[in-house]
PDB file of C-alpha atoms and ligand atoms in Angstrom:
ATOM      1  CA  MET N  21     -14.330  -3.384  -2.617  1.00 89.00           C
ATOM      2  CA  SER N  22     -11.816  -3.103  -6.101  1.00 95.00           C
ATOM      3  CA  GLN N  23      -8.314  -2.364  -5.587  1.00 95.00           C
ATOM      4  CA  ALA N  24      -8.820   0.574  -7.576  1.00 96.00           C
ATOM      5  CA  ARG N  25     -10.867   1.763  -5.083  1.00 97.00           C
ATOM      6  CA  LEU N  26      -8.171   0.675  -2.548  1.00 98.00           C
ATOM      7  CA  LYS N  27      -5.542   2.535  -4.263  1.00 98.00           C
ATOM      8  CA  ILE N  28      -7.786   5.900  -3.796  1.00 98.00           C
ATOM      9  CA  GLU N  29      -8.543   5.260  -0.096  1.00 98.00           C
ATOM     10  CA  VAL N  30      -5.140   4.484   0.654  1.00 98.00           C
ATOM     11  CA  ALA N  31      -4.119   7.775  -1.596  1.00 98.00           C
ATOM     12  CA  ARG N  32      -6.264   9.579   0.190  1.00 98.00           C
ATOM     13  CA  ALA N  33      -4.891   8.635   3.869  1.00 98.00           C
ATOM     14  CA  ALA N  34      -1.546   9.425   3.094  1.00 98.00           C
ATOM     15  CA  LEU N  35      -2.364  13.765   2.576  1.00 98.00           C
ATOM     16  CA  ARG N  36      -2.608  13.610   6.786  1.00 98.00           C
ATOM     17  CA  TYR N  37       0.857  13.013   6.181  1.00 98.00           C
ATOM     18  CA  VAL N  38       1.176  16.308   3.853  1.00 98.00           C
ATOM     19  CA  GLU N  39       1.159  19.932   4.677  1.00 97.00           C
ATOM     20  CA  ASP N  40       0.659  23.542   3.060  1.00 97.00           C
ATOM     21  CA  GLY N  41       3.835  24.935   1.659  1.00 96.00           C
ATOM     22  CA  MET N  42       5.882  21.441   1.886  1.00 97.00           C
ATOM     23  CA  LEU N  43       8.424  20.351  -0.617  1.00 97.00           C
ATOM     24  CA  LEU N  44       6.825  16.676  -1.385  1.00 98.00           C
ATOM     25  CA  GLY N  45       9.174  13.746  -3.206  1.00 98.00           C
ATOM     26  CA  VAL N  46       6.886  11.698  -4.947  1.00 98.00           C
ATOM     27  CA  GLY N  47       7.100   8.574  -6.496  1.00 98.00           C
ATOM     28  CA  THR N  48       5.389   6.654  -9.415  1.00 98.00           C
ATOM     29  CA  GLY N  49       2.806   4.192 -10.403  1.00 98.00           C
ATOM     30  CA  SER N  50      -1.192   4.398 -10.155  1.00 98.00           C
ATOM     31  CA  THR N  51      -0.952   4.358  -6.518  1.00 98.00           C
ATOM     32  CA  VAL N  52       0.391   7.441  -6.623  1.00 98.00           C
ATOM     33  CA  ASN N  53      -1.312   8.295  -9.148  1.00 98.00           C
ATOM     34  CA  ALA N  54      -4.139   8.450  -7.081  1.00 98.00           C
ATOM     35  CA  PHE N  55      -2.662  10.638  -4.499  1.00 98.00           C
ATOM     36  CA  ILE N  56      -1.801  12.718  -7.303  1.00 98.00           C
ATOM     37  CA  ASP N  57      -5.896  12.800  -8.186  1.00 98.00           C
ATOM     38  CA  GLU N  58      -6.788  13.519  -4.476  1.00 98.00           C
ATOM     39  CA  LEU N  59      -3.468  16.264  -4.181  1.00 98.00           C
ATOM     40  CA  ALA N  60      -5.413  17.827  -6.732  1.00 97.00           C
ATOM     41  CA  SER N  61      -9.072  18.334  -4.869  1.00 97.00           C
ATOM     42  CA  SER N  62      -7.465  18.415  -1.315  1.00 97.00           C
ATOM     43  CA  GLY N  63      -6.977  22.688  -1.205  1.00 94.00           C
ATOM     44  CA  LEU N  64      -3.513  21.803   0.041  1.00 97.00           C
ATOM     45  CA  ARG N  65      -1.053  24.302  -1.910  1.00 96.00           C
ATOM     46  CA  LEU N  66       2.360  22.626  -1.892  1.00 97.00           C
ATOM     47  CA  GLU N  67       5.824  24.640  -2.852  1.00 96.00           C
ATOM     48  CA  ALA N  68       7.307  22.609  -4.941  1.00 97.00           C
ATOM     49  CA  ALA N  69       7.556  18.753  -5.494  1.00 98.00           C
ATOM     50  CA  VAL N  70      10.669  16.349  -6.863  1.00 98.00           C
ATOM     51  CA  SER N  71       9.361  14.012  -8.958  1.00 98.00           C
ATOM     52  CA  SER N  72      10.780   9.918  -9.348  1.00 98.00           C
ATOM     53  CA  SER N  73       9.651   9.363 -13.255  1.00 98.00           C
ATOM     54  CA  GLU N  74       8.646  11.821 -16.212  1.00 98.00           C
ATOM     55  CA  ALA N  75       5.517  10.281 -16.008  1.00 98.00           C
ATOM     56  CA  THR N  76       4.982  11.716 -12.359  1.00 98.00           C
ATOM     57  CA  THR N  77       6.370  14.661 -13.526  1.00 98.00           C
ATOM     58  CA  GLU N  78       3.657  15.097 -16.156  1.00 98.00           C
ATOM     59  CA  LYS N  79       0.574  14.470 -14.457  1.00 98.00           C
ATOM     60  CA  LEU N  80       1.751  17.232 -11.324  1.00 98.00           C
ATOM     61  CA  LYS N  81       2.298  19.818 -13.439  1.00 98.00           C
ATOM     62  CA  ALA N  82      -0.977  19.245 -15.354  1.00 98.00           C
ATOM     63  CA  ILE N  83      -2.646  19.707 -11.426  1.00 97.00           C
ATOM     64  CA  GLY N  84      -0.144  23.204 -11.509  1.00 97.00           C
ATOM     65  CA  VAL N  85       2.336  21.588  -9.090  1.00 98.00           C
ATOM     66  CA  LYS N  86       5.891  23.151  -9.805  1.00 98.00           C
ATOM     67  CA  VAL N  87       8.376  20.941 -10.168  1.00 98.00           C
ATOM     68  CA  MET N  88      12.012  21.159  -9.159  1.00 98.00           C
ATOM     69  CA  ASP N  89      15.264  19.259  -9.718  1.00 98.00           C
ATOM     70  CA  LEU N  90      16.517  17.280  -6.627  1.00 98.00           C
ATOM     71  CA  ASN N  91      20.156  19.247  -7.072  1.00 98.00           C
ATOM     72  CA  HIS N  92      17.530  22.486  -6.453  1.00 97.00           C
ATOM     73  CA  CYS N  93      16.909  21.271  -2.991  1.00 94.00           C
ATOM     74  CA  GLY N  94      17.692  20.118   0.236  1.00 93.00           C
ATOM     75  CA  ASP N  95      16.259  17.134   1.820  1.00 95.00           C
ATOM     76  CA  LEU N  96      12.997  16.762   2.106  1.00 97.00           C
ATOM     77  CA  ALA N  97      10.444  16.360   4.415  1.00 96.00           C
ATOM     78  CA  LEU N  98       8.164  13.854   3.093  1.00 98.00           C
ATOM     79  CA  TYR N  99       8.193  11.191   0.244  1.00 98.00           C
ATOM     80  CA  ILE N 100       5.513   9.169  -0.389  1.00 98.00           C
ATOM     81  CA  ASP N 101       5.198   6.287  -3.226  1.00 98.00           C
ATOM     82  CA  GLY N 102       3.685   3.006  -3.655  1.00 98.00           C
ATOM     83  CA  ALA N 103       5.312  -0.753  -3.147  1.00 98.00           C
ATOM     84  CA  ASP N 104       5.251  -3.749  -5.675  1.00 98.00           C
ATOM     85  CA  GLU N 105       5.552  -6.049  -1.978  1.00 98.00           C
ATOM     86  CA  VAL N 106       6.091  -4.823   1.447  1.00 98.00           C
ATOM     87  CA  ASP N 107       7.166  -7.084   4.163  1.00 98.00           C
ATOM     88  CA  ALA N 108       6.653  -6.707   7.963  1.00 97.00           C
ATOM     89  CA  HIS N 109       9.813  -4.800   8.551  1.00 98.00           C
ATOM     90  CA  ARG N 110       8.559  -2.440   6.216  1.00 98.00           C
ATOM     91  CA  ARG N 111      11.290  -3.164   3.978  1.00 98.00           C
ATOM     92  CA  LEU N 112      10.185  -3.214  -0.156  1.00 98.00           C
ATOM     93  CA  ILE N 113      10.571  -4.374  -3.645  1.00 98.00           C
ATOM     94  CA  LYS N 114       9.730  -1.442  -5.903  1.00 98.00           C
ATOM     95  CA  GLY N 115       9.945  -0.803  -9.692  1.00 98.00           C
ATOM     96  CA  GLY N 116       7.101  -2.759 -11.009  1.00 98.00           C
ATOM     97  CA  GLY N 117       6.680   0.410 -13.342  1.00 97.00           C
ATOM     98  CA  GLY N 118      10.847   0.984 -13.799  1.00 98.00           C
ATOM     99  CA  ALA N 119      11.550   4.351 -12.117  1.00 98.00           C
ATOM    100  CA  LEU N 120      13.435   3.017  -8.716  1.00 98.00           C
ATOM    101  CA  THR N 121      16.424   4.052  -9.277  1.00 98.00           C
ATOM    102  CA  ARG N 122      15.288   7.831  -8.592  1.00 98.00           C
ATOM    103  CA  GLU N 123      12.544   5.756  -5.962  1.00 98.00           C
ATOM    104  CA  LYS N 124      15.584   4.688  -4.204  1.00 98.00           C
ATOM    105  CA  ILE N 125      17.443   8.467  -4.891  1.00 98.00           C
ATOM    106  CA  ILE N 126      14.334  10.816  -3.181  1.00 98.00           C
ATOM    107  CA  ALA N 127      13.968   7.825  -0.746  1.00 98.00           C
ATOM    108  CA  GLY N 128      17.138   8.522   0.587  1.00 98.00           C
ATOM    109  CA  ALA N 129      16.814  12.529   0.570  1.00 98.00           C
ATOM    110  CA  SER N 130      13.984  12.611   2.162  1.00 98.00           C
ATOM    111  CA  ARG N 131      13.290  12.635   6.304  1.00 97.00           C
ATOM    112  CA  GLN N 132       9.768  10.656   5.982  1.00 98.00           C
ATOM    113  CA  PHE N 133       9.396   8.050   3.243  1.00 98.00           C
ATOM    114  CA  VAL N 134       5.003   7.513   3.443  1.00 98.00           C
ATOM    115  CA  CYS N 135       3.998   4.332   1.758  1.00 99.00           C
ATOM    116  CA  ILE N 136       0.715   3.501   0.448  1.00 98.00           C
ATOM    117  CA  VAL N 137      -0.013   0.495  -0.513  1.00 98.00           C
ATOM    118  CA  ASP N 138      -2.981  -2.167  -0.734  1.00 98.00           C
ATOM    119  CA  GLU N 139      -3.137  -5.254   1.269  1.00 97.00           C
ATOM    120  CA  SER N 140      -2.401  -7.561  -1.937  1.00 97.00           C
ATOM    121  CA  LYS N 141       1.334  -5.982  -1.560  1.00 98.00           C
ATOM    122  CA  CYS N 142       2.104  -6.967   1.580  1.00 98.00           C
ATOM    123  CA  ARG N 143       3.848 -10.493   1.997  1.00 97.00           C
ATOM    124  CA  PRO N 144       5.793 -12.435   4.956  1.00 97.00           C
ATOM    125  CA  ILE N 145       9.285 -12.325   3.134  1.00 97.00           C
ATOM    126  CA  LEU N 146       9.628 -10.437  -0.031  1.00 98.00           C
ATOM    127  CA  GLY N 147      10.233 -11.858  -3.667  1.00 97.00           C
ATOM    128  CA  GLU N 148       7.418 -13.651  -4.925  1.00 97.00           C
ATOM    129  CA  PHE N 149       7.195 -10.530  -7.160  1.00 98.00           C
ATOM    130  CA  PRO N 150      10.293 -10.300  -9.749  1.00 98.00           C
ATOM    131  CA  LEU N 151      12.863  -7.988  -8.495  1.00 98.00           C
ATOM    132  CA  PRO N 152      13.349  -5.228 -10.759  1.00 98.00           C
ATOM    133  CA  VAL N 153      17.270  -4.456 -11.656  1.00 98.00           C
ATOM    134  CA  GLU N 154      18.429  -1.179 -13.140  1.00 98.00           C
ATOM    135  CA  VAL N 155      21.598  -1.755 -15.652  1.00 98.00           C
ATOM    136  CA  ILE N 156      23.700   0.190 -17.823  1.00 98.00           C
ATOM    137  CA  PRO N 157      23.352  -1.715 -21.191  1.00 98.00           C
ATOM    138  CA  MET N 158      26.625  -2.836 -22.414  1.00 98.00           C
ATOM    139  CA  ALA N 159      26.439  -4.485 -18.286  1.00 98.00           C
ATOM    140  CA  ARG N 160      23.127  -6.330 -19.532  1.00 98.00           C
ATOM    141  CA  ALA N 161      24.909  -9.519 -20.116  1.00 98.00           C
ATOM    142  CA  PHE N 162      27.380  -9.667 -17.935  1.00 98.00           C
ATOM    143  CA  VAL N 163      25.133  -8.675 -15.214  1.00 98.00           C
ATOM    144  CA  SER N 164      22.593 -11.436 -16.079  1.00 98.00           C
ATOM    145  CA  ARG N 165      25.404 -13.684 -15.657  1.00 98.00           C
ATOM    146  CA  LYS N 166      25.662 -12.167 -12.073  1.00 98.00           C
ATOM    147  CA  LEU N 167      22.522 -13.034 -11.242  1.00 98.00           C
ATOM    148  CA  THR N 168      22.064 -16.231 -12.256  1.00 98.00           C
ATOM    149  CA  GLY N 169      25.330 -17.328 -10.198  1.00 98.00           C
ATOM    150  CA  MET N 170      22.826 -15.294  -6.717  1.00 97.00           C
ATOM    151  CA  GLY N 171      20.622 -18.121  -7.724  1.00 98.00           C
ATOM    152  CA  GLY N 172      18.646 -15.289  -9.914  1.00 98.00           C
ATOM    153  CA  ARG N 173      16.987 -16.229 -13.250  1.00 98.00           C
ATOM    154  CA  PRO N 174      17.256 -12.912 -15.047  1.00 98.00           C
ATOM    155  CA  GLN N 175      14.839 -11.825 -17.663  1.00 98.00           C
ATOM    156  CA  LEU N 176      14.985  -8.832 -19.901  1.00 98.00           C
ATOM    157  CA  ARG N 177      12.210  -6.794 -19.762  1.00 98.00           C
ATOM    158  CA  GLU N 178      10.838  -6.401 -23.629  1.00 98.00           C
ATOM    159  CA  ASP N 179      10.602  -2.771 -24.838  1.00 98.00           C
ATOM    160  CA  PHE N 180      12.011  -0.251 -22.475  1.00 98.00           C
ATOM    161  CA  VAL N 181      14.289   1.880 -21.730  1.00 98.00           C
ATOM    162  CA  THR N 182      14.294   3.980 -17.549  1.00 98.00           C
ATOM    163  CA  ASP N 183      13.950   7.245 -17.695  1.00 98.00           C
ATOM    164  CA  ASN N 184      17.868   7.270 -16.832  1.00 98.00           C
ATOM    165  CA  GLY N 185      18.503   5.633 -20.448  1.00 98.00           C
ATOM    166  CA  ASN N 186      18.652   2.093 -19.155  1.00 98.00           C
ATOM    167  CA  LEU N 187      17.738  -1.118 -19.033  1.00 98.00           C
ATOM    168  CA  ILE N 188      15.889  -3.887 -16.481  1.00 98.00           C
ATOM    169  CA  LEU N 189      16.092  -6.998 -15.831  1.00 98.00           C
ATOM    170  CA  ASP N 190      13.123  -8.801 -13.701  1.00 98.00           C
ATOM    171  CA  VAL N 191      15.008 -11.617 -11.581  1.00 98.00           C
ATOM    172  CA  ARG N 192      13.069 -14.218 -10.755  1.00 98.00           C
ATOM    173  CA  ASN N 193      13.703 -16.807  -7.351  1.00 97.00           C
ATOM    174  CA  ILE N 194      16.497 -14.917  -5.864  1.00 96.00           C
ATOM    175  CA  ASP N 195      16.403 -16.016  -1.849  1.00 96.00           C
ATOM    176  CA  LEU N 196      15.322 -12.716  -0.248  1.00 97.00           C
ATOM    177  CA  ILE N 197      15.727 -14.007   3.477  1.00 96.00           C
ATOM    178  CA  ASN N 198      18.099 -11.386   4.188  1.00 97.00           C
ATOM    179  CA  PRO N 199      16.887  -9.072   1.958  1.00 98.00           C
ATOM    180  CA  ASN N 200      19.421  -6.461   3.251  1.00 98.00           C
ATOM    181  CA  GLN N 201      22.235  -8.076   2.413  1.00 98.00           C
ATOM    182  CA  VAL N 202      21.009  -9.223  -1.489  1.00 98.00           C
ATOM    183  CA  GLU N 203      20.516  -5.024  -1.552  1.00 98.00           C
ATOM    184  CA  ARG N 204      24.113  -4.517  -1.168  1.00 98.00           C
ATOM    185  CA  ASP N 205      25.567  -7.322  -2.862  1.00 98.00           C
ATOM    186  CA  ILE N 206      23.636  -6.641  -6.253  1.00 98.00           C
ATOM    187  CA  ASN N 207      23.982  -3.237  -6.170  1.00 98.00           C
ATOM    188  CA  GLN N 208      28.074  -4.114  -5.570  1.00 98.00           C
ATOM    189  CA  ILE N 209      28.087  -5.486  -9.257  1.00 98.00           C
ATOM    190  CA  PRO N 210      29.469  -3.248 -12.138  1.00 98.00           C
ATOM    191  CA  GLY N 211      27.102  -2.207 -14.397  1.00 98.00           C
ATOM    192  CA  VAL N 212      24.050  -2.176 -11.968  1.00 98.00           C
ATOM    193  CA  VAL N 213      22.545   1.244 -11.715  1.00 98.00           C
ATOM    194  CA  THR N 214      20.707  -0.147  -8.254  1.00 98.00           C
ATOM    195  CA  CYS N 215      17.856  -3.107  -7.686  1.00 98.00           C
ATOM    196  CA  GLY N 216      14.606  -2.597  -6.335  1.00 98.00           C
ATOM    197  CA  LEU N 217      14.866  -4.020  -2.783  1.00 98.00           C
ATOM    198  CA  PHE N 218      14.663  -0.929  -0.009  1.00 98.00           C
ATOM    199  CA  ALA N 219      16.075  -3.240   2.870  1.00 98.00           C
ATOM    200  CA  LEU N 220      18.678  -0.821   3.751  1.00 98.00           C
ATOM    201  CA  ARG N 221      16.603   2.316   3.660  1.00 98.00           C
ATOM    202  CA  PRO N 222      12.991   0.946   4.331  1.00 98.00           C
ATOM    203  CA  ALA N 223       9.845   2.788   4.225  1.00 98.00           C
ATOM    204  CA  ASP N 224       9.298   4.556   7.622  1.00 98.00           C
ATOM    205  CA  LYS N 225       5.500   4.107   7.556  1.00 98.00           C
ATOM    206  CA  VAL N 226       3.410   1.765   5.237  1.00 98.00           C
ATOM    207  CA  LEU N 227      -0.034   2.949   4.890  1.00 98.00           C
ATOM    208  CA  VAL N 228      -2.360  -0.840   3.954  1.00 98.00           C
ATOM    209  CA  ALA N 229      -5.512  -0.025   2.783  1.00 98.00           C
ATOM    210  CA  SER N 230      -7.981  -3.257   3.203  1.00 97.00           C
ATOM    211  CA  GLU N 231     -12.004  -3.976   3.453  1.00 97.00           C
ATOM    212  CA  SER N 232     -11.146  -2.810   6.778  1.00 97.00           C
ATOM    213  CA  GLY N 233     -10.086  -0.019   6.902  1.00 97.00           C
ATOM    214  CA  ILE N 234      -6.383   1.568   6.733  1.00 98.00           C
ATOM    215  CA  GLU N 235      -3.605   0.035   9.133  1.00 98.00           C
ATOM    216  CA  THR N 236      -0.634   2.676   9.504  1.00 98.00           C
ATOM    217  CA  ARG N 237       2.711   0.445  10.372  1.00 97.00           C
ATOM    218  CA  GLY N 238       5.555   2.358  12.288  1.00 96.00           C
TER     219      GLY N 238
HETATM  220  C1  5RP Z 310       7.639   1.946  -9.554  1.00 79.81           C
HETATM  221  C2  5RP Z 310       6.939   1.703  -8.090  1.00 79.81           C
HETATM  222  C3  5RP Z 310       5.689   1.202  -8.262  1.00 79.81           C
HETATM  223  O1  5RP Z 310       5.374   2.164  -6.904  1.00 79.81           O
HETATM  224  C4  5RP Z 310       5.130   0.188  -7.849  1.00 79.81           C
HETATM  225  O2  5RP Z 310       5.209  -0.981  -9.093  1.00 79.81           O
HETATM  226  C5  5RP Z 310       4.320  -0.228  -7.460  1.00 79.81           C
HETATM  227  O3  5RP Z 310       2.812   0.411  -8.393  1.00 79.81           O
HETATM  228  P1  5RP Z 310       1.481   0.635  -8.577  1.00 79.81           P
HETATM  229  O4  5RP Z 310       1.179   1.617  -7.281  1.00 79.81           O
HETATM  230  O5  5RP Z 310       0.847   0.454  -9.931  1.00 79.81           O
HETATM  231  O6  5RP Z 310       0.840  -0.560  -7.566  1.00 79.81           O
HETATM  232  O7  5RP Z 310       8.111   1.272  -7.596  1.00 79.81           O
HETATM  233  O8  5RP Z 310       8.408   1.624 -10.528  1.00 79.81           O
END
């Protein structure tokens, strides 16, 4: 089965967590795009969605879903999003699409976070995928030096500005044996908005699509 097909299968599996009338958090990326397509043909009617990116907002509006500002909602019942890497503790690397900050805010504001991935995203230890770090533009060089001091090799994501007007440093070679501590350490560097580690607030459930079907973790 192709990776695109696996994304559709896991997107469809996520629908069983969605209920009519729900206020739903929606992530960003190709797996989430497949989820929005499945949502459109499911017959489910959301009250509204809170979106993690301009791209997702556009796609949700195109299928007739009302998109709300998080400031006008309480906590959300459910957040559905993909990931770049997942470990056995449901900790994640996210931000390949550059939406990590809004994604982390929505994950934090949601009672349940269901992460949807194909099996290519599963790792024994996080860190093969370069860790995205969103930085305030004036802090780019300073934060790069700090990340280098932590053993990382940061690289500016070329020709990319986040929906928040910031930059992304993609960091290779960072030791993620203790992702909770690394998440704290990176997030404390002045000028860092957030890093793409979702270790302190991992997913509650991870749905993994493979040739043999959908595995539910958590
Ligand atoms: C965007 C993300 C995405 O969830 C992540 O990049 C996975 O994307 P895809 O579903 O296209 O593989 O974190 O910021």
